[in-house]
Amino acid sequence: MPTTAIIGGGFSGTLAAVNLARFAKTPQRVVVINSGRPFGRGTAYGTTRNEHLLNVAARNMSAFPDHPAHFFEWLRSRCDFDSLDDATLRETFIPRRIYGDYVRGLAAHYLGDADPRSNVTCEVIDDSAIDIEPRGAEQGGVVILENGEPVEADSVLLATGNQPPAGLPGANKLANDRRYCGNPWMGWHENLPGDDKHIVILGTGLTAVDVIVTLRRKGWCGKVTAISRNGMLPQRHFRGIEWPHAVPDDGQARSLKELVRLIQQDCQRLRGVSQNPAIAVDKLRGRTQQLWKALTIEERRLFLKKYAADWNVIRHRIAGPIHDAITDALDCGQLTVRPAMIQSLAAGEHGIEVHMVSGEGQEKTIEGDLVINCTGPKSRFSDSDLPLYRNLFERGLAQPDEMDMGIAVNDEFEVLDSTGQASSFLHAIGPILKGTLWESIAVPELRQQAYHVAQSILNQEPMEIPTKDTLEYCI
């Protein structure tokens, strides 16, 4: 019986397994190697807190690209939402823990043994993969686990998600200091300092927002300082209008300079009709990967240096209730945002000292009774701290992509080895394709990848799905 080993039991890995079960026409064995979070939930949907909402409305959160209303229909089966009419429910931002229930439910349905028609048997192993040994030409590989027995597989799928947060200068000396939290998904909120204390959040992105709304939900009344290089918080979702594409879909390759010009002109036109310029970015959603791949390496690097911060703030927006909580925290003076670069961290007598420098070069040190690292996952892969990737690179089975932001793959999600040849058994999907695709972290893209990689592993002709614009804003 052919065996597929999936390394990673978050959204991408779980949906890849589910799609293998959906499409397999002959008996298959699937082994999911999962660690760190409950199978099917991953980091994003492993939260148990009600205030952590999805950043995408329910209408766009189906796990299946060939069944776009699936999540909405599943929500309709829950009494929690009986009071909402269909139109309202489609635009609702559901708690992430409930979305975790949804993904776990799909796994139980498709990967369990209740349906005698299923051709897939699935096993979930709670362990960490640290290496993959090839078995020879066209013979698959052996996944080496940290604690358990090796897993022999004909195909191996890397669906490991984001890397852990990058270490900040001085943070290694704070590993055992309870005043510092290097992983914002640990239980930091169980040991909060008193209401007369000061919490420093390193970062102002979506994870920092999660921390702030949790502090407010818990009724913590102390002061909060959030620090990031750009000092920008995520924007709010909004209601917009029908609008044409800023970049004509005519097959013509365009330089970064021309794309910037077209998008800036479109943003100006939107402002002229009193509309949110984020509409211009939303309208590019379905073509972002295509536009990114057409850029040169130099253009991609320039984009990251000059435009990525603004793009991310516009692109990755937050639900209205979350934005209201952040705005209230700013208005009442509880939250202060500082644009600065974090230079180093050090243990002080009364708290953790955060040394930073502003864009004007002014150095400053502030002290936090609790400091939480929300700077996001490490982006560089060539010096990854994960044994699995270090070993894959040393063996030549894989290589970092040209941007050093993930794993190099071809259009079929086959991993490229050190010589640039496509692997006969190794595939990859998810956030580790960010350098190749740029847009590779949200459900609308990840579900598409899980759908197609399952068919690739099964050696089936990919089934084309009619596509339409994936608009984040509500019309």
XYZ file of N, CA and C in Angstrom, residues 1 6 8 31 58 60 75 87 101 122 127 155 159 161 167-168 205 208 214 221-222 254 256 272 310 333 342 347 402:
87
model
N 0.846 -1.185 0.000
C 0.000 0.000 0.000
C 0.883 1.238 0.000
N 3.184 13.002 5.931
C 2.964 14.441 5.948
C 3.594 14.994 7.218
N 3.798 17.793 9.580
C 3.049 18.978 9.969
C 1.572 18.685 10.020
N 0.442 8.953 6.916
C 0.999 9.129 8.262
C 1.260 10.613 8.454
N -16.348 34.725 7.132
C -16.721 33.314 6.988
C -16.891 32.908 5.524
N -15.176 33.422 3.002
C -13.929 33.096 2.307
C -13.136 31.989 2.990
N -21.115 26.128 9.552
C -21.546 27.041 10.617
C -23.054 26.978 10.808
N -26.898 36.415 5.252
C -26.028 37.503 4.795
C -25.092 37.967 5.905
N -12.149 23.791 15.378
C -13.132 22.710 15.475
C -13.521 22.209 14.079
N -5.367 6.373 8.025
C -4.538 7.482 8.501
C -4.054 7.229 9.918
N 5.172 13.538 17.269
C 6.632 13.513 17.309
C 7.150 14.599 16.375
N 5.981 8.882 -0.630
C 5.938 10.328 -0.832
C 6.021 11.004 0.526
N 4.871 20.208 5.344
C 3.795 21.165 5.630
C 4.012 21.702 7.036
N 4.652 24.674 8.230
C 4.242 26.012 8.643
C 5.426 26.935 8.851
N 15.427 34.659 17.227
C 15.958 35.137 18.496
C 16.458 36.565 18.381
N 16.140 37.401 19.362
C 16.616 38.780 19.378
C 17.930 38.862 20.150
N 2.245 43.642 14.678
C 1.436 42.931 13.691
C 0.277 42.181 14.314
N 0.800 40.661 17.837
C 0.756 41.700 18.870
C -0.681 42.105 19.154
N -6.268 40.200 24.283
C -6.349 39.274 25.422
C -6.145 40.030 26.735
N -5.197 46.306 33.457
C -5.292 47.763 33.296
C -3.949 48.482 33.258
N -2.851 47.756 33.202
C -1.551 48.403 33.181
C -1.237 49.047 31.838
N 5.219 42.895 -16.260
C 5.419 44.277 -15.845
C 6.480 44.354 -14.762
N 8.492 45.978 -11.456
C 8.024 46.475 -10.167
C 7.699 47.958 -10.252
N -10.236 59.501 -4.549
C -11.024 60.536 -5.211
C -12.515 60.285 -5.175
N 4.201 48.433 4.114
C 2.909 49.047 3.781
C 1.946 48.012 3.200
N -5.052 55.805 26.420
C -3.674 55.943 26.858
C -3.044 54.686 27.404
N 14.641 47.370 17.460
C 15.069 46.766 18.717
C 16.531 46.360 18.587
N 18.458 41.611 31.063
C 17.778 41.515 32.346
C 18.196 42.675 33.233
N 15.198 31.287 -3.805
C 16.116 32.361 -4.202
C 16.071 33.561 -3.260
